[in-house]
Amino acid sequence: MDFQSCVKINREWDIVGARQIGREHAKKIGFGTVDQARIATAISELARNIYLYADTGKICFEIINEIDRKGLWILAVDNGPGIADISQVMEDGFSTSGGLGAGLPGVKRLMDQFDIISETGKGTEIRTVKWVRK
Amino acid sequence: MNKVNLDLENYRKLLKQYMITQDEKALYQAEQFTKLSMQHNISPEEIVNVHIQALKEIYPDLPKEIDDSMSFLLEAMISYGLAYQEFQSLREKQLELKSEISVAANMQQTLLSTVKPSIRGLDIGATSIPANQMSGDYYHFVKDNEDTLGIAIADVIGKGVPAALSMSMIKYSMDSFPLSQRNPSAILENLNRVVERNVDPSMFITMFYGLYDPKTSVFQYSSAGHEPGFYYNAKMDKFDEIKAKGLVLGVSNDTVYQQYELEINKGDMIILLTDGVTECRLADRFIERDEVLDVIKKFTHLPAQEAVEQVYKYFERLQDFQLRDDFTLIIIKKDV
């Protein structure tokens, strides 16, 4: 799939840029304030992971327009070291950054769909979707 | 009191009531609202959102600065919401683990259960209380056709689940030894080989094995580094340590255990225990062995079972009802 817009994550301030673009998309689709804030927080977590562990990567956005529902698709791709034990990073209470409730389990909670593919030495790809509440 | 409704309309009413009256009743209802929200896993950012909506309904001309500042608060609450949800899910997991361990503890109790035998001329009391749900202590009685009594008492260094798993192994190894093999030293030597082969090198097991023959009134015993028990000589009215040398189980596969003998006469007593008794911690220090013996002496006039239970109760209270190690105590009195 060709994504409408991508933000490269190289420096910490790129995280802010990614949040900004994500929020604009979310507003346009019709997400409420609470969900906008959740989407922005999820983007922060994804972008921070790239910034902290992978040096470079990108966050991409795609608006989903289906007959009966609308949503925002967020993709986070990096060429970092990859995640050897995905089950472990998806476990509550396991966070290398030490934050409460943060990390990938947090992203999964904030969003509606979550998928992750990672290969050691090659990188990680996280696909996640949030649907507009009717 | 009205039932608290978990909806915007209700929150708006409460807020309005409070804005007008600054009434304690509205605050109390707000508290109920929060509790109900938590029960329904409503996160803090949603409450802030409900607040913003209600505020806008009550004050349609809400200044933009206030509105913006409320959105700022909402953003700031998102991470608290996530941490709260994580906490909830960890709490559920903890409950699951707890019930899993309690199933295991029940199973352990069934596996390690032993029947206190009745042997003519002997009054036997035994108790074993784990510090946590699962025990790393173990005691076992074996009575054979000739009325001899075998007594095993063991302690895994460490406690909890790993210790408990090792204990099951000891019990089943012992069950597999032939009845004809009753020599304490031979039993420890065989168990030592089993432990050496099967248990992690960082784990040690101490054990005492005794064999009493009522026909000769002789008590034979060997020890694998186990906490020494006490022997009460009634004739001399004197308590002595039951000293026995021997390496803990599992260190080397060819350890040899020395066997000792005591003649037990009328009124004599044998007291066996684990270090959960002797290393009972008081506020700032470990209790001394002499003090332990003093406590035991206080209760030895009672029937053996009552005595071990009273000693346990005494130490439990001394440690503020928080056992730090598994506690096992056996008292054997010769009546006749």
GROMACS .gro file of N, CA and C in nm, chain A residues 40 66 91 104 113 128:
model
   18
   40ALA      N    1  -0.232   1.049   1.915
   40ALA     CA    2  -0.106   1.123   1.928
   40ALA      C    3  -0.011   1.051   2.024
   66GLU      N    4  -1.404   0.316   0.439
   66GLU     CA    5  -1.483   0.202   0.395
   66GLU      C    6  -1.629   0.245   0.392
   91GLU      N    7   0.448  -0.786   2.682
   91GLU     CA    8   0.402  -0.819   2.817
   91GLU      C    9   0.390  -0.692   2.901
  104LEU      N   10   0.497  -0.084   2.378
  104LEU     CA   11   0.405  -0.139   2.279
  104LEU      C   12   0.270  -0.186   2.336
  113GLN      N   13  -0.652  -0.197   1.633
  113GLN     CA   14  -0.588  -0.315   1.574
  113GLN      C   15  -0.438  -0.296   1.582
  128THR      N   16  -0.086  -0.047   1.278
  128THR     CA   17  -0.191  -0.032   1.376
  128THR      C   18  -0.302   0.059   1.323
   0.00000   0.00000   0.00000
